[in-house]
Structure formats: C-alpha cells, structure tokens
Amino acid sequence: MRDKHLKKYKKIADRIVKLLPTYRAMSDSELQKQTMLLRERVKNGEKIEKLLPAAYAVVAEADRRVLGLEPYYVQILGGIALFFGNVAEMKTGEGKTLTATMPMYLRGIMGKGNFLITSNSYLAWRDAEEVGKVYRWLGLTISVGVPKDASEEEIDKEAVYGSDIVYTTHSALGFDYLFDNLATTIEEQYVNKFNYVLIDEIDAILLDMAQTPLIISGAPKVQSNLFETSDWFVKSLREGEDFLRSEDKRNVWFTDDGIVKAETYFGIQGILTEEWRDLYRHLVLSLRANQLLEENRDYVVEEGEILLLDEANGRKLIGTKLQAGLHQAIEAKEGVEITNETRSMGSITYQNLFKKFKILSGMTGTAKTDAEEFRETYNVNVIQIPTNKPIKRVDHADEVYVTNKAKVLSSLRVVKDALQKDRPVLVETGSVAMSNLYSLLLLQQKIPHNILNATTVAKESLIVSEAGRKGAVTVATSMAGRGTDIKLDEEARKNGGLLVLGTERMTSDRIDYQLRGRAGRQGDPGDTIFFVSMEDKIVVESAPKWVAKSRKKLIEKNEHAPSSDNQPLNEKKYEKIINKSQANRKNQEVESRKNILEYDEIISVQREKIYSARNNVMEGSIIFLEELIQRAKSQVIEAFVSNKNNLNRNELIDFIYNNIQYNFDSSLFDQELKEYSKKSVTEYLNMLIARQIEEVQIKIPDSFQQLYFKRIVILKAVDAMWIEQSDNLQQLKSVVNGRSWGQHRPIYEFQIEARRSFFEMKEEIWLNILRNLLLSDLVYNSDGSIDVDFP
Ligand code: ADP
C-alpha cells in the first residue's frame, strides 16, 4: 500500500527533474519572480499536481544557486512525501535540512502557519541559518521562534508568527499556544494558524518526549502541611499488604487494607469521598514519591533542593519541577524545605498540540519500527525513502555475555582493534553511569577520547560532528547530539569508516537503529555491533518471567567458573531473551503513551470548549456580550432558587450582599418582596440584577470602554474557573491512578469526575461573570482611562 504512494511520488519527482533545465536557464531575477507567479497561480485555484513540480523545481534551483547544494533525487522524493503529510524515513546524512526547503517553500506560498519543529533551540537556529537564505532569496519571510541564547531579549511574537515559515521548537510553540489562550484581546494571540507542520526527528519528539505534557504554571497555591504528615504515614506502609506495584514497576496504588489503615491513622471515614480528596491526593503523591522515584536515578538532592535528572542523558534539569505536587512530595520524603506548589494554568500534550495542524509531517532516520503507532495515534504513514547511495554499513549480530563485566571488557578489545586500524569509534551507552565507567576504562588503557557530557547542545553537536576523524573515540549516551551528522575524513573512510559500538540494547529497536545509523552515511563504509549481557537493565527489568530463574542460575554458575568469563554465549536463545525483553519494554512505553493520550483526550474536549468560548468572547460584539450577561443572570437565578433552602429572607439577603450589591439597602427589601415562592424570588432577583446592570451601564458611558469592560468581565470569570479546573484535572489524574478500581479502569473514574466538575465549573463561571460585572470597583483616571478592581 505504501509502495503505491512511493510509486506515485516517484512519478512526480520525475516530472520535477524534467522541469529543472527550464529554471536552470533563468536569470536570478527571473527565478526570484517565480514566487510571485506561483502565488498568483495559488490564488487562481490551480491544482497541486501542477503547482508542486514547478515550485519544487524553483527551490531546487535556488538551493543550488544560494547554497551550492543541488538536491538529490531522493531528497526531492522525500520532500514530496513530506508535503503530503507523511513521515519520511530518511537515514542520517541524507540531508534532511535541505529536503525540508521544498515542502516548506510551497506551503509558505500557499498560506501562513507553517512550522518546522526541531527538538531544541540550537537546531532551530542552525537549520534556519543554513537554509533561511534560500527562502529569503525567493521572497518569503522566515523567522525563528526561540531566543538564540539566554541573553537575548524576548522575541517579537507578532513578527515571528506573521512569517511565512517559522523554525521553532515543540515546547516554544506549545507554550505560546497556551499563553495565547490566556490573552484578553485577539491582537495578543499570535499562534492562530495551524496549517502545516514538519517535525524534524519526529520520533524523538512524538514518541520519546511525549511522556510529559506541557504545563504552564501560575500563582503559588496556599501552602499545605499535608505533605509531611502523608510522608510519615506512607513510610510506615508495607508493599503487598497496604499497597501494590504494577508489573512494569511504574505505578503503585493503595489496597483496601491500605485505605482502612489511612482512615484509622487520620481518624476519619470515607477517605475516598470528595470531602477528603485533598488529603487522599497527598497520600497518593507521597506513595509515588517514596516508591517510584529514586534518588540519583530520578533526582538528586543538592543544598536542600531537589533537582530532577533527565532520563535520557542524566543531566540535571535546572528549574524544572514535577507537577501537581509530586515535587513537594519528594521534598517531604527527603526532608528538605517544601517549596510552594504552583497552580497549573493550562496544559496540553504534544500529541494534541500537533494534531491541531491540518497537515502533520515529519522526518527521521528511524520510524518504520513504530509505523503502527504513528498511524494509530497521528494518522500518518511512514514512507521509507531510498538512500542516495547504497548502504555499505555492516550491522553485526549482538555479542551476548553472562555478566556486565565480561561484556564491557570484551567490548574494549574491539575498540582497541579498531584503533589499531585508525578507525573512529563511537561508543553508545544507555546511561550516564555507563558512559562514565567506560570513560574510566578507556583512561586506564590510556586511550584518549571525548565523552559527551557537555552542558550545552551546541558543544555536544560540535563534538559529535568531529567524531568521524581517524582514530577518534567518542563516548555518548543514546540521545546525545541527535540531529548532527558525523562526517568521516578521508583516512577514516579508507580505514573502514566509523565503528558504532553499543554497550547495551536500548529501550526500543528504533533507538538501536538510530545509533547504528550514525555509521555508513552516504554510502560510507562502517560497522555496528552491540555488546549485551544477562545483567543488562533491559533484561533485569523487562525480561519475560520465565527468564528470571534461568538468568540467576546462569549468573551463579558463572561465578564459580571464572574460566568461562569473557566467553560470548552463542546459543540463539540468549539473543531471543534480549529481543523479547526489548519488545516488552517497548510495549510498556506504547501503552503508557496511549494512556497519557486517553487522559488528555478528555481534558482536550474541555480545553477546546473553553478556548473556543473565549475566542467568541474576544471577537464578540457588544450585543453578543450583553446576551451572555443576560444568560448569566438567568442561570445564576435559576441555580439559586432551585435550592429550596435558599427561599428564605436570610439566605436571600446573604446572596445579594455576596453577589449583587455590597451596599444593598435592605430597608426596601420587605416591601418589594412579600413572599418567598420560587416565582416571586425569581422575579425579584431579576428586577434587582437588571437594576444593577443598568447602574454599571451609566457608570461607563463610553461605548468602547463599555465593550472592553464587559469582555474583560467575562474572560476573567472564564479564566479563573478554567485555571481551577485545569489544576483540578491534573490532580485528579494522580488521584484516580493511586488506587485499584477493581472491575473498571481508572480512566473511567477520571472521565466521570472530569465531566461532573466541568458542569460545576460552568455554573461557577456564570456566577463570576455576574459578580465581576456588578461588584468590581471602577477607578477613573484623569486621562479618561478606567482601572477595574475585580471582587
Ligand atoms: P541529516 O539531518 O539527514 O542527517 P543534514 O541535513 O545534517 O543530514 O545534512 C548532512 C550533510 O549533507 C550536510 O553537511 C549537508 O550540507 C550535506 N548535503 C545535504 N544535501 C546535499 C546535497 N544535495 N548535495 C551535497 N551535500 C548535501
């Protein structure tokens, strides 16, 4: 089926190649004029089938003139696949940066809202600087949506998002989108077109980084002292009795016994009811902090502060905190000062952010292994683009050992062999600890090498780009320096090219391929090999159950027979164990991503509703806003009178003071309202509120100010309540995951509660619209402006 696509794209590519001479013959100014002509053709509604070949031929010729690079046939082919919203699998070194110029140019001509997404800001700048000249030469505008370095001032969002083409990072786009939806006027919204997105290293962004949603944090919450008490309690619990752990060890939850114990300890009943939700949430967080998060693996404690560690490369994540109270729970666990918990003001997963685009495409060296997930989650196909030159690289079978030690020592021999031939070697490890260990062993052998633990991606990329020199040894973790191509020097190529040596199999076969792919670019020679052992993390954590026993026996036997040390295990079954373990691990990750998405789908429905309601308010006429206010009035009255207990003098007067009029004169009250029936109370409130609205009307005579005031009044109410809700949903997630639900899944509970609280939030919004309108203090300035003090 996908071959059919490729066939079709090849036909188009052939047409482009035929057109090239026409554009080659043009003068510079003639070629530059093509942009305008193509724009005309777009305007006239010309079909893509005709436009695309012409546009691609224009860019290809411009690439040649401006950059001195003539796109290869396979790059044109990749560019076509990208234009039509596919994931193009193109190997490292095939030239993805140049490939992107073709679809980006044509999309840029067709309209605004076109993004090229990179995984960090260094790459966004590097790529934009590399090919930006071409777009500009052809008369398109391009900008970069992230600051170049920390010292740079804030970026001009209007200019950035107004460009034909934007190079930026996934997180910058996500945050800007969330911030846009806290704006009060349309002019303050910048990311308003989601036309076309091309994600570079799409697997890294949509698969590896998709585990954590983006969250904007706002004002600190009232400090809670529950973290310490919860931590005390949780530390006294026993696994198996009071709480259970999931098979993949990534989740824990209370048993019924644990719940009873908590109720006794805190002297309460019904800890799972809404009344005790906050306490229960703290218990769940403490349980997770104590049982799932490990010092020196997930975080370090430094000078009384908890610093998170990046799972992929072990770097300290300065300034990043776990959300929804988990960070504070760790602080309690480690006995350091508890920082303020911040409120989530909005959140979105990358999955849902990128699904907003009309056309989603991406490129990477490795996607085929995960094609099913790309199709299911994003509805995109993976298309394998042939390489420009045949691949000469040799991927060797794994060498399997019993122990970690035997494995590492054997692998050192291979490094030394390669060095004797003056080949470059890239050692890829699964963790920072292993990188450091390997570096130490190399030092002992007096082998000079680079270790990738640079603190900046820029420096990292520099080291990686030099890893192809003859005799160079580079030690890196799997994620380090992604997006940078390793070029061989002449001698290194002659000596057999780059040797990639993996010290263990990674969390998925996709990442293994990614590492192998660093060797053998553009038809270069090269070899790849993985050294693995029965003590590897992947086997220990994810091997099928039956393996555990035989693994132990094997290791014990090995201890008594030191002579068999260093001998690889040749039986096929060991390689199978490794493969099976990796497949298990991968499945867990796929499941976990699906799970995150399921939760975000539910949140997303609410988020979209609120965002579109906000947009209507921002764009709405005064008539529309006044209708909303009338609606708020009737909703609030209806909600109030539907509660029978409210139909008496005291409750009613209380309600009026709190929501309608601070300085209410109750002397007239008994004359105006004779009986407390539903009907009379409704009529009375209607009259009273209408009178107050009238007053506000008089206080702000200017019609423009009137419009602005009403808009702010409504937006403020929506935002305040949505922020509450957004935060509430984040917390709810951890609460429902913190216990077993017997028959049904936690997501089901989440859905029910999410919906209930959404309706409650709507009621609150109506009430707050009214309160903001009637109870705000208006302060008149001498220049005619009015300051509003909200209740
Ligand atoms: P990838 O991201 O696919 O690994 P890059 O975009 O980093 O590859 O490009 C790798 C190298 O190949 C760069 O130095 C680039 O200048 C070069 N390159 C790309 N396309 C061409 C081409 N058509 N002709 C010559 N060199 C090219």
PDB file of C-alpha atoms and ligand atoms in Angstrom, residues 68-72 75 90-99 126 130 200-201 483-485 487 521-522, ligand 1:
ATOM      1  CA  GLY A  68      25.719  25.429  -3.729  1.00  0.00           C
ATOM      2  CA  LEU A  69      23.747  22.245  -2.958  1.00  0.00           C
ATOM      3  CA  GLU A  70      21.746  20.535  -5.646  1.00  0.00           C
ATOM      4  CA  PRO A  71      19.049  18.340  -4.114  1.00  0.00           C
ATOM      5  CA  TYR A  72      19.479  14.661  -4.866  1.00  0.00           C
ATOM      6  CA  GLN A  75      15.676  14.394  -1.403  1.00  0.00           C
ATOM      7  CA  MET A  90      15.464   9.227   5.652  1.00  0.00           C
ATOM      8  CA  LYS A  91      18.717   7.961   7.055  1.00  0.00           C
ATOM      9  CA  THR A  92      21.257  10.117   8.831  1.00  0.00           C
ATOM     10  CA  GLY A  93      23.344  12.120   6.410  1.00  0.00           C
ATOM     11  CA  GLU A  94      20.789  12.023   3.604  1.00  0.00           C
ATOM     12  CA  GLY A  95      20.347  15.777   4.022  1.00  0.00           C
ATOM     13  CA  LYS A  96      17.019  16.335   5.718  1.00  0.00           C
ATOM     14  CA  THR A  97      17.671  20.032   6.302  1.00  0.00           C
ATOM     15  CA  LEU A  98      17.881  20.673   2.575  1.00  0.00           C
ATOM     16  CA  THR A  99      14.967  18.345   1.850  1.00  0.00           C
ATOM     17  CA  ARG A 126      21.295  26.240  12.998  1.00  0.00           C
ATOM     18  CA  GLU A 130      21.594  27.212   6.966  1.00  0.00           C
ATOM     19  CA  ASP A 200      12.396  17.042  12.415  1.00  0.00           C
ATOM     20  CA  GLU A 201      13.382  13.931  14.412  1.00  0.00           C
ATOM     21  CA  GLY A 483      20.403  15.789  14.782  1.00  0.00           C
ATOM     22  CA  THR A 484      24.070  16.140  13.999  1.00  0.00           C
ATOM     23  CA  ASP A 485      25.671  14.248  11.206  1.00  0.00           C
ATOM     24  CA  LYS A 487      31.300  13.120   8.609  1.00  0.00           C
ATOM     25  CA  ARG A 521      26.138   7.792   5.820  1.00  0.00           C
ATOM     26  CA  GLN A 522      26.010   8.490   2.090  1.00  0.00           C
TER      27      GLN A 522
HETATM   28  P1  ADP B   1      20.549  14.615   8.125  1.00  0.00           P
HETATM   29  O1  ADP B   1      19.809  15.583   9.009  1.00  0.00           O
HETATM   30  O2  ADP B   1      19.672  13.919   7.150  1.00  0.00           O
HETATM   31  O3  ADP B   1      21.425  13.696   8.875  1.00  0.00           O
HETATM   32  P2  ADP B   1      21.855  17.008   7.227  1.00  0.00           P
HETATM   33  O4  ADP B   1      20.700  17.785   6.789  1.00  0.00           O
HETATM   34  O5  ADP B   1      22.506  17.364   8.516  1.00  0.00           O
HETATM   35  O6  ADP B   1      21.524  15.463   7.230  1.00  0.00           O
HETATM   36  O7  ADP B   1      22.908  17.059   6.056  1.00  0.00           O
HETATM   37  C1  ADP B   1      24.086  16.323   6.109  1.00  0.00           C
HETATM   38  C2  ADP B   1      25.190  16.936   5.256  1.00  0.00           C
HETATM   39  O8  ADP B   1      24.955  16.665   3.881  1.00  0.00           O
HETATM   40  C3  ADP B   1      25.281  18.427   5.392  1.00  0.00           C
HETATM   41  O9  ADP B   1      26.619  18.791   5.524  1.00  0.00           O
HETATM   42  C4  ADP B   1      24.730  18.942   4.084  1.00  0.00           C
HETATM   43  O10 ADP B   1      25.321  20.164   3.721  1.00  0.00           O
HETATM   44  C5  ADP B   1      25.071  17.846   3.109  1.00  0.00           C
HETATM   45  N1  ADP B   1      24.115  17.763   1.993  1.00  0.00           N
HETATM   46  C6  ADP B   1      22.791  17.651   2.095  1.00  0.00           C
HETATM   47  N2  ADP B   1      22.207  17.600   0.875  1.00  0.00           N
HETATM   48  C7  ADP B   1      23.196  17.678  -0.011  1.00  0.00           C
HETATM   49  C8  ADP B   1      23.255  17.681  -1.448  1.00  0.00           C
HETATM   50  N3  ADP B   1      22.147  17.594  -2.173  1.00  0.00           N
HETATM   51  N4  ADP B   1      24.457  17.769  -2.032  1.00  0.00           N
HETATM   52  C9  ADP B   1      25.586  17.871  -1.284  1.00  0.00           C
HETATM   53  N5  ADP B   1      25.605  17.877   0.048  1.00  0.00           N
HETATM   54  C10 ADP B   1      24.435  17.779   0.696  1.00  0.00           C
END
